[in-house]
């Protein structure tokens, strides 16, 4: 090492940040079809945590695909790059001491495995919002399925592009059988012990 490169002795570490926040930081990842309920459930989980004083931040299509990833389409390659960049951004936020909630279709298993590698297994909670394509199409929250059926949208997940369901998610929510409130409670109950700092 050159004598001109002085090590940073006063670096603020992740350990310092989580100690200051008084809770652990990690990434809660919601995957599922468009209209499955990812954003609805993630937003309510975030509100619940935020009201308890947890430092949180949500990443979703609105703040990512309109910003840092506005150069990406819905081709398989671009979805892979979309998820990789989101995982890298989330990793920085976890390092900054935040509980990050990310809601993305993320249809490919290999891309979700890559998130696990980027943020490290212990920092990753995978939640599968399992709603059938028939129900998502019935809800058609944004009118996208109608457009996909009319051939106006190509590569629509569940219609003309695949969705690879997780084999072993930390939590699976079947929204056709479970209310929004019950799903939020189940997720918050799962997360709460993970927030606790050990060796205090
Ligand atoms: N072709 C196609 N397939 C799936 N979804 C589409 C498509 N085109 C646009 N949209 C809208 O974009 C949102 C999905 O973006 P994501 O970044 O989550 O997708 S991915 O993870 O890269 O697959 C998704 O948002 P959500 O409905 O919130 O899931 C859709 O509203
Ligand atoms: N049990 C449930 N869990 C989540 N959403 C539900 C449920 N039942 C009905 N919905 C409705 O389904 C829609 C899901 O939309 P949204 O959360 O935007 O999905 P996504 O973010 O996956 O595209 C919302 O209108 C929501 O009110």
mmCIF file of C-alpha atoms and ligand atoms in Angstrom:
data_model
loop_
_atom_site.group_PDB
_atom_site.id
_atom_site.type_symbol
_atom_site.label_atom_id
_atom_site.label_comp_id
_atom_site.label_asym_id
_atom_site.label_seq_id
_atom_site.Cartn_x
_atom_site.Cartn_y
_atom_site.Cartn_z
ATOM 1 C CA UNK A 1 0.000 0.000 0.000
ATOM 2 C CA UNK A 2 1.328 3.469 -0.880
ATOM 3 C CA UNK A 3 2.342 5.597 2.112
ATOM 4 C CA UNK A 4 -0.017 8.239 0.686
ATOM 5 C CA UNK A 5 -3.080 6.031 1.206
ATOM 6 C CA UNK A 6 -4.118 6.619 4.782
ATOM 7 C CA UNK A 7 -6.594 4.075 6.202
ATOM 8 C CA UNK A 8 -9.850 5.502 7.493
ATOM 9 C CA UNK A 9 -9.693 4.999 11.222
ATOM 10 C CA UNK A 10 -13.020 6.695 11.819
ATOM 11 C CA UNK A 11 -15.132 4.617 9.446
ATOM 12 C CA UNK A 12 -18.755 4.257 10.617
ATOM 13 C CA UNK A 13 -19.511 0.551 10.312
ATOM 14 C CA UNK A 14 -22.784 -1.283 9.798
ATOM 15 C CA UNK A 15 -22.459 -2.479 13.395
ATOM 16 C CA UNK A 16 -22.296 1.154 14.558
ATOM 17 C CA UNK A 17 -25.356 2.050 12.502
ATOM 18 C CA UNK A 18 -27.572 -0.819 13.673
ATOM 19 C CA UNK A 19 -26.494 -0.151 17.273
ATOM 20 C CA UNK A 20 -27.526 3.491 16.864
ATOM 21 C CA UNK A 21 -30.872 2.468 15.314
ATOM 22 C CA UNK A 22 -31.328 -0.222 18.000
ATOM 23 C CA UNK A 23 -32.419 -2.837 15.461
ATOM 24 C CA UNK A 24 -30.938 -5.121 12.823
ATOM 25 C CA UNK A 25 -31.126 -4.243 9.144
ATOM 26 C CA UNK A 26 -32.132 -6.624 6.347
ATOM 27 C CA UNK A 27 -34.025 -6.920 3.076
ATOM 28 C CA UNK A 28 -37.630 -8.135 2.865
ATOM 29 C CA UNK A 29 -38.297 -9.154 -0.746
ATOM 30 C CA UNK A 30 -41.834 -9.580 -2.101
ATOM 31 C CA UNK A 31 -42.204 -11.587 -5.321
ATOM 32 C CA UNK A 32 -45.372 -12.425 -7.247
ATOM 33 C CA UNK A 33 -47.430 -11.638 -10.321
ATOM 34 C CA UNK A 34 -48.548 -8.123 -11.188
ATOM 35 C CA UNK A 35 -51.695 -7.474 -9.125
ATOM 36 C CA UNK A 36 -50.921 -10.292 -6.683
ATOM 37 C CA UNK A 37 -50.811 -7.856 -3.732
ATOM 38 C CA UNK A 38 -47.081 -7.183 -3.245
ATOM 39 C CA UNK A 39 -47.324 -3.387 -2.890
ATOM 40 C CA UNK A 40 -50.508 -3.450 -0.811
ATOM 41 C CA UNK A 41 -49.002 -5.853 1.727
ATOM 42 C CA UNK A 42 -45.458 -4.374 1.667
ATOM 43 C CA UNK A 43 -46.781 -0.844 2.269
ATOM 44 C CA UNK A 44 -48.823 -1.946 5.285
ATOM 45 C CA UNK A 45 -45.894 -3.936 6.714
ATOM 46 C CA UNK A 46 -43.692 -0.853 6.306
ATOM 47 C CA UNK A 47 -46.245 1.384 8.013
ATOM 48 C CA UNK A 48 -46.505 -1.056 10.931
ATOM 49 C CA UNK A 49 -42.712 -1.172 11.364
ATOM 50 C CA UNK A 50 -42.302 2.588 10.864
ATOM 51 C CA UNK A 51 -44.879 3.320 13.576
ATOM 52 C CA UNK A 52 -42.766 1.223 15.951
ATOM 53 C CA UNK A 53 -39.738 3.414 15.253
ATOM 54 C CA UNK A 54 -37.988 1.037 12.843
ATOM 55 C CA UNK A 55 -35.929 2.776 10.143
ATOM 56 C CA UNK A 56 -37.424 1.532 6.861
ATOM 57 C CA UNK A 57 -37.397 2.250 3.139
ATOM 58 C CA UNK A 58 -39.498 0.793 0.307
ATOM 59 C CA UNK A 59 -38.279 0.072 -3.203
ATOM 60 C CA UNK A 60 -40.840 -0.610 -5.929
ATOM 61 C CA UNK A 61 -41.498 -0.112 -9.626
ATOM 62 C CA UNK A 62 -42.531 3.494 -9.043
ATOM 63 C CA UNK A 63 -39.243 4.678 -7.564
ATOM 64 C CA UNK A 64 -36.911 2.291 -9.431
ATOM 65 C CA UNK A 65 -38.240 1.737 -12.958
ATOM 66 C CA UNK A 66 -39.007 5.465 -13.303
ATOM 67 C CA UNK A 67 -35.549 6.413 -12.048
ATOM 68 C CA UNK A 68 -32.312 4.431 -11.931
ATOM 69 C CA UNK A 69 -33.724 1.663 -14.184
ATOM 70 C CA UNK A 70 -35.636 3.758 -16.710
ATOM 71 C CA UNK A 71 -33.440 2.333 -19.459
ATOM 72 C CA UNK A 72 -34.699 -1.231 -18.902
ATOM 73 C CA UNK A 73 -37.523 -3.133 -20.640
ATOM 74 C CA UNK A 74 -39.325 -6.341 -19.649
ATOM 75 C CA UNK A 75 -37.140 -8.663 -21.757
ATOM 76 C CA UNK A 76 -35.607 -11.528 -19.740
ATOM 77 C CA UNK A 77 -32.147 -9.880 -19.897
ATOM 78 C CA UNK A 78 -33.440 -6.498 -18.748
ATOM 79 C CA UNK A 79 -35.447 -8.044 -15.905
ATOM 80 C CA UNK A 80 -32.244 -9.754 -14.749
ATOM 81 C CA UNK A 81 -30.390 -6.427 -14.822
ATOM 82 C CA UNK A 82 -33.345 -4.699 -13.111
ATOM 83 C CA UNK A 83 -33.218 -7.141 -10.197
ATOM 84 C CA UNK A 84 -29.402 -7.061 -9.985
ATOM 85 C CA UNK A 85 -29.314 -3.264 -9.676
ATOM 86 C CA UNK A 86 -32.159 -3.257 -7.145
ATOM 87 C CA UNK A 87 -30.291 -5.861 -5.079
ATOM 88 C CA UNK A 88 -27.137 -3.712 -5.127
ATOM 89 C CA UNK A 89 -29.103 -0.608 -4.068
ATOM 90 C CA UNK A 90 -30.868 -2.604 -1.345
ATOM 91 C CA UNK A 91 -27.514 -3.940 -0.174
ATOM 92 C CA UNK A 92 -26.236 -0.378 0.371
ATOM 93 C CA UNK A 93 -29.410 0.466 2.274
ATOM 94 C CA UNK A 94 -29.017 -2.602 4.476
ATOM 95 C CA UNK A 95 -25.414 -1.511 5.095
ATOM 96 C CA UNK A 96 -26.814 1.916 6.043
ATOM 97 C CA UNK A 97 -28.874 0.244 8.773
ATOM 98 C CA UNK A 98 -32.317 0.193 7.165
ATOM 99 C CA UNK A 99 -35.005 -2.453 6.940
ATOM 100 C CA UNK A 100 -35.633 -2.439 3.190
ATOM 101 C CA UNK A 101 -38.893 -3.643 1.660
ATOM 102 C CA UNK A 102 -38.716 -4.455 -2.053
ATOM 103 C CA UNK A 103 -41.768 -5.382 -4.145
ATOM 104 C CA UNK A 104 -40.929 -6.636 -7.630
ATOM 105 C CA UNK A 105 -42.389 -9.322 -9.890
ATOM 106 C CA UNK A 106 -38.872 -10.851 -10.035
ATOM 107 C CA UNK A 107 -40.096 -13.868 -11.999
ATOM 108 C CA UNK A 108 -36.818 -15.782 -12.406
ATOM 109 C CA UNK A 109 -35.411 -18.082 -9.715
ATOM 110 C CA UNK A 110 -31.823 -17.410 -10.759
ATOM 111 C CA UNK A 111 -32.321 -13.658 -10.325
ATOM 112 C CA UNK A 112 -33.748 -14.116 -6.831
ATOM 113 C CA UNK A 113 -30.824 -16.419 -5.963
ATOM 114 C CA UNK A 114 -28.517 -13.621 -7.121
ATOM 115 C CA UNK A 115 -30.171 -11.206 -4.663
ATOM 116 C CA UNK A 116 -29.419 -13.718 -1.901
ATOM 117 C CA UNK A 117 -25.762 -13.740 -2.975
ATOM 118 C CA UNK A 118 -25.515 -9.939 -3.177
ATOM 119 C CA UNK A 119 -27.091 -9.144 0.212
ATOM 120 C CA UNK A 120 -26.005 -12.418 1.868
ATOM 121 C CA UNK A 121 -28.402 -15.110 2.973
ATOM 122 C CA UNK A 122 -28.831 -13.883 6.584
ATOM 123 C CA UNK A 123 -29.982 -10.467 5.384
ATOM 124 C CA UNK A 124 -32.633 -11.806 2.987
ATOM 125 C CA UNK A 125 -36.272 -12.631 3.718
ATOM 126 C CA UNK A 126 -38.209 -13.920 0.711
ATOM 127 C CA UNK A 127 -41.989 -13.525 0.688
ATOM 128 C CA UNK A 128 -44.000 -15.160 -2.058
ATOM 129 C CA UNK A 129 -47.310 -13.415 -2.708
ATOM 130 C CA UNK A 130 -49.097 -16.343 -4.283
ATOM 131 C CA UNK A 131 -52.174 -15.215 -6.198
ATOM 132 C CA UNK A 132 -53.366 -17.166 -9.228
ATOM 133 C CA UNK A 133 -53.116 -15.603 -12.654
ATOM 134 C CA UNK A 134 -56.906 -15.915 -12.941
ATOM 135 C CA UNK A 135 -57.394 -13.771 -9.821
ATOM 136 C CA UNK A 136 -54.725 -11.220 -10.860
ATOM 137 C CA UNK A 137 -56.414 -10.930 -14.237
ATOM 138 C CA UNK A 138 -59.803 -10.541 -12.569
ATOM 139 C CA UNK A 139 -58.408 -7.731 -10.360
ATOM 140 C CA UNK A 140 -56.510 -6.165 -13.291
ATOM 141 C CA UNK A 141 -55.538 -3.246 -11.049
ATOM 142 C CA UNK A 142 -53.709 -1.360 -13.812
ATOM 143 C CA UNK A 143 -55.543 -2.698 -16.890
ATOM 144 C CA UNK A 144 -52.347 -4.422 -18.063
ATOM 145 C CA UNK A 145 -53.828 -7.916 -18.462
ATOM 146 C CA UNK A 146 -56.527 -6.589 -20.771
ATOM 147 C CA UNK A 147 -53.828 -4.923 -22.862
ATOM 148 C CA UNK A 148 -51.733 -8.094 -22.826
ATOM 149 C CA UNK A 149 -54.707 -10.180 -24.042
ATOM 150 C CA UNK A 150 -55.209 -7.618 -26.810
ATOM 151 C CA UNK A 151 -51.548 -8.047 -27.797
ATOM 152 C CA UNK A 152 -50.682 -4.459 -26.850
ATOM 153 C CA UNK A 153 -48.164 -5.563 -24.166
ATOM 154 C CA UNK A 154 -45.536 -8.168 -24.974
ATOM 155 C CA UNK A 155 -43.754 -10.316 -22.351
ATOM 156 C CA UNK A 156 -46.544 -9.933 -19.782
ATOM 157 C CA UNK A 157 -45.700 -12.141 -16.806
ATOM 158 C CA UNK A 158 -48.250 -14.950 -16.438
ATOM 159 C CA UNK A 159 -49.645 -14.429 -19.952
ATOM 160 C CA UNK A 160 -46.757 -14.361 -22.417
ATOM 161 C CA UNK A 161 -43.743 -14.548 -20.076
ATOM 162 C CA UNK A 162 -43.011 -17.083 -17.321
ATOM 163 C CA UNK A 163 -43.250 -16.770 -13.539
ATOM 164 C CA UNK A 164 -41.047 -19.254 -11.637
ATOM 165 C CA UNK A 165 -42.540 -19.645 -8.150
ATOM 166 C CA UNK A 166 -40.118 -19.930 -5.199
ATOM 167 C CA UNK A 167 -39.653 -23.504 -3.898
ATOM 168 C CA UNK A 168 -38.919 -22.568 -0.323
ATOM 169 C CA UNK A 169 -39.864 -18.960 0.520
ATOM 170 C CA UNK A 170 -39.625 -17.774 4.138
ATOM 171 C CA UNK A 171 -43.308 -16.860 3.973
ATOM 172 C CA UNK A 172 -45.995 -17.687 1.421
ATOM 173 C CA UNK A 173 -49.212 -15.657 1.329
ATOM 174 C CA UNK A 174 -52.154 -17.069 -0.599
ATOM 175 C CA UNK A 175 -54.172 -13.888 -0.951
ATOM 176 C CA UNK A 176 -57.249 -15.705 -2.181
ATOM 177 C CA UNK A 177 -57.509 -17.451 1.223
ATOM 178 C CA UNK A 178 -55.939 -14.933 3.614
ATOM 179 C CA UNK A 179 -57.028 -11.373 4.380
ATOM 180 C CA UNK A 180 -54.656 -8.432 3.941
ATOM 181 C CA UNK A 181 -54.681 -7.830 7.730
ATOM 182 C CA UNK A 182 -53.821 -11.463 8.535
ATOM 183 C CA UNK A 183 -51.012 -11.491 5.978
ATOM 184 C CA UNK A 184 -49.503 -8.286 7.388
ATOM 185 C CA UNK A 185 -49.680 -9.647 10.937
ATOM 186 C CA UNK A 186 -48.050 -12.939 9.940
ATOM 187 C CA UNK A 187 -45.176 -11.091 8.234
ATOM 188 C CA UNK A 188 -44.661 -8.635 11.116
ATOM 189 C CA UNK A 189 -44.657 -11.538 13.613
ATOM 190 C CA UNK A 190 -41.991 -13.322 11.538
ATOM 191 C CA UNK A 191 -39.809 -10.221 11.226
ATOM 192 C CA UNK A 192 -40.013 -8.909 14.793
ATOM 193 C CA UNK A 193 -37.509 -11.359 16.405
ATOM 194 C CA UNK A 194 -35.042 -10.714 13.564
ATOM 195 C CA UNK A 195 -34.970 -7.017 14.465
ATOM 196 C CA UNK A 196 -33.580 -7.675 17.949
ATOM 197 C CA UNK A 197 -29.887 -6.996 18.477
ATOM 198 C CA UNK A 198 -28.046 -9.761 20.328
ATOM 199 C CA UNK A 199 -25.375 -9.169 23.050
ATOM 200 C CA UNK A 200 -26.818 -5.923 24.340
HETATM 201 N N1 LIG B 1 -44.601 -7.141 -19.412
HETATM 202 C C1 LIG B 1 -44.809 -6.881 -18.115
HETATM 203 N N2 LIG B 1 -44.735 -7.894 -17.203
HETATM 204 C C2 LIG B 1 -44.933 -7.610 -15.889
HETATM 205 N N3 LIG B 1 -45.193 -6.375 -15.396
HETATM 206 C C3 LIG B 1 -45.252 -5.333 -16.274
HETATM 207 C C4 LIG B 1 -45.067 -5.557 -17.656
HETATM 208 N N4 LIG B 1 -45.160 -4.358 -18.287
HETATM 209 C C5 LIG B 1 -45.405 -3.429 -17.347
HETATM 210 N N5 LIG B 1 -45.474 -4.005 -16.134
HETATM 211 C C6 LIG B 1 -45.647 -3.236 -14.879
HETATM 212 O O1 LIG B 1 -44.339 -3.150 -14.299
HETATM 213 C C7 LIG B 1 -44.320 -3.701 -13.009
HETATM 214 C C8 LIG B 1 -43.288 -4.830 -12.897
HETATM 215 O O2 LIG B 1 -42.013 -4.290 -12.803
HETATM 216 P P1 LIG B 1 -40.881 -5.090 -12.037
HETATM 217 O O3 LIG B 1 -39.682 -4.222 -12.045
HETATM 218 O O4 LIG B 1 -41.423 -5.536 -10.721
HETATM 219 O O5 LIG B 1 -40.694 -6.360 -12.979
HETATM 220 S S1 LIG B 1 -39.512 -7.424 -12.987
HETATM 221 O O6 LIG B 1 -39.207 -7.751 -11.584
HETATM 222 O O7 LIG B 1 -38.373 -6.823 -13.664
HETATM 223 O O8 LIG B 1 -40.021 -8.597 -13.721
HETATM 224 C C9 LIG B 1 -45.678 -4.276 -12.728
HETATM 225 O O9 LIG B 1 -46.011 -3.704 -11.474
HETATM 226 P P2 LIG B 1 -46.829 -4.467 -10.354
HETATM 227 O O10 LIG B 1 -48.214 -4.525 -10.922
HETATM 228 O O11 LIG B 1 -46.722 -3.584 -9.163
HETATM 229 O O12 LIG B 1 -46.235 -5.815 -10.114
HETATM 230 C C10 LIG B 1 -46.573 -3.809 -13.855
HETATM 231 O O13 LIG B 1 -47.385 -2.783 -13.414
HETATM 232 N N1 LIG B 2 -55.545 -10.658 0.533
HETATM 233 C C1 LIG B 2 -55.096 -9.683 -0.270
HETATM 234 N N2 LIG B 2 -53.799 -9.307 -0.192
HETATM 235 C C2 LIG B 2 -53.328 -8.316 -1.003
HETATM 236 N N3 LIG B 2 -54.069 -7.640 -1.898
HETATM 237 C C3 LIG B 2 -55.381 -7.976 -2.016
HETATM 238 C C4 LIG B 2 -55.934 -9.007 -1.213
HETATM 239 N N4 LIG B 2 -57.231 -9.124 -1.544
HETATM 240 C C5 LIG B 2 -57.474 -8.209 -2.500
HETATM 241 N N5 LIG B 2 -56.366 -7.495 -2.785
HETATM 242 C C6 LIG B 2 -56.313 -6.389 -3.766
HETATM 243 O O1 LIG B 2 -55.465 -6.788 -4.843
HETATM 244 C C7 LIG B 2 -54.825 -5.642 -5.395
HETATM 245 C C8 LIG B 2 -53.326 -5.895 -5.402
HETATM 246 O O2 LIG B 2 -52.680 -4.815 -6.043
HETATM 247 P P1 LIG B 2 -51.173 -4.444 -5.761
HETATM 248 O O3 LIG B 2 -50.893 -4.442 -4.300
HETATM 249 O O4 LIG B 2 -50.886 -3.174 -6.522
HETATM 250 O O5 LIG B 2 -50.406 -5.674 -6.429
HETATM 251 P P2 LIG B 2 -48.890 -5.772 -6.964
HETATM 252 O O6 LIG B 2 -48.081 -4.761 -6.202
HETATM 253 O O7 LIG B 2 -48.488 -7.189 -6.699
HETATM 254 O O8 LIG B 2 -48.983 -5.457 -8.439
HETATM 255 C C9 LIG B 2 -55.198 -4.446 -4.538
HETATM 256 O O9 LIG B 2 -56.258 -3.756 -5.169
HETATM 257 C C10 LIG B 2 -55.685 -5.102 -3.235
HETATM 258 O O10 LIG B 2 -56.635 -4.322 -2.557
#
